[in-house]
Amino acid sequence: MDLKKIIPVICILSGVAMVVWGTLEGTYTHSWLAVFVGGALIAVLSILYKDKDKK
């Protein structure tokens, strides 16, 4: 898995999810959580694959 390709995809998908969720809900009150989850996922993947890059 190449993180250099996965991380931008997660960023784009979380942004699109926020816009779609906010549009469907009619308010962006809770849709920011999609971006938060995307950021957390990026952090977890970066931590998990940090050691694999060194090997």
mmCIF file with all atom_site columns, C-alpha atoms in Angstrom, residues 20-37:
data_model
loop_
_atom_site.group_PDB
_atom_site.id
_atom_site.type_symbol
_atom_site.label_atom_id
_atom_site.label_alt_id
_atom_site.label_comp_id
_atom_site.label_asym_id
_atom_site.label_entity_id
_atom_site.label_seq_id
_atom_site.pdbx_PDB_ins_code
_atom_site.Cartn_x
_atom_site.Cartn_y
_atom_site.Cartn_z
_atom_site.occupancy
_atom_site.B_iso_or_equiv
_atom_site.pdbx_formal_charge
_atom_site.auth_seq_id
_atom_site.auth_comp_id
_atom_site.auth_asym_id
_atom_site.auth_atom_id
_atom_site.pdbx_PDB_model_num
ATOM 1  C CA . VAL A 1 20 ? -22.815 15.556 0.476  1.00 0.00 ? 20 VAL A CA 1
ATOM 2  C CA . TRP A 1 21 ? -23.790 14.970 4.108  1.00 0.00 ? 21 TRP A CA 1
ATOM 3  C CA . GLY A 1 22 ? -24.276 18.686 4.740  1.00 0.00 ? 22 GLY A CA 1
ATOM 4  C CA . THR A 1 23 ? -26.309 19.130 1.572  1.00 0.00 ? 23 THR A CA 1
ATOM 5  C CA . LEU A 1 24 ? -28.565 16.172 2.255  1.00 0.00 ? 24 LEU A CA 1
ATOM 6  C CA . GLU A 1 25 ? -29.038 17.154 5.886  1.00 0.00 ? 25 GLU A CA 1
ATOM 7  C CA . GLY A 1 26 ? -29.644 20.781 4.972  1.00 0.00 ? 26 GLY A CA 1
ATOM 8  C CA . THR A 1 27 ? -27.085 22.015 7.473  1.00 0.00 ? 27 THR A CA 1
ATOM 9  C CA . TYR A 1 28 ? -23.381 21.497 8.009  1.00 0.00 ? 28 TYR A CA 1
ATOM 10 C CA . THR A 1 29 ? -23.722 21.234 11.787 1.00 0.00 ? 29 THR A CA 1
ATOM 11 C CA . HIS A 1 30 ? -22.562 17.622 12.000 1.00 0.00 ? 30 HIS A CA 1
ATOM 12 C CA . SER A 1 31 ? -21.017 17.016 8.597  1.00 0.00 ? 31 SER A CA 1
ATOM 13 C CA . TRP A 1 32 ? -17.600 18.226 9.753  1.00 0.00 ? 32 TRP A CA 1
ATOM 14 C CA . LEU A 1 33 ? -17.299 14.852 11.470 1.00 0.00 ? 33 LEU A CA 1
ATOM 15 C CA . ALA A 1 34 ? -16.571 13.292 8.067  1.00 0.00 ? 34 ALA A CA 1
ATOM 16 C CA . VAL A 1 35 ? -13.405 15.389 7.775  1.00 0.00 ? 35 VAL A CA 1
ATOM 17 C CA . PHE A 1 36 ? -12.458 14.560 11.364 1.00 0.00 ? 36 PHE A CA 1
ATOM 18 C CA . VAL A 1 37 ? -12.805 10.828 10.666 1.00 0.00 ? 37 VAL A CA 1
#
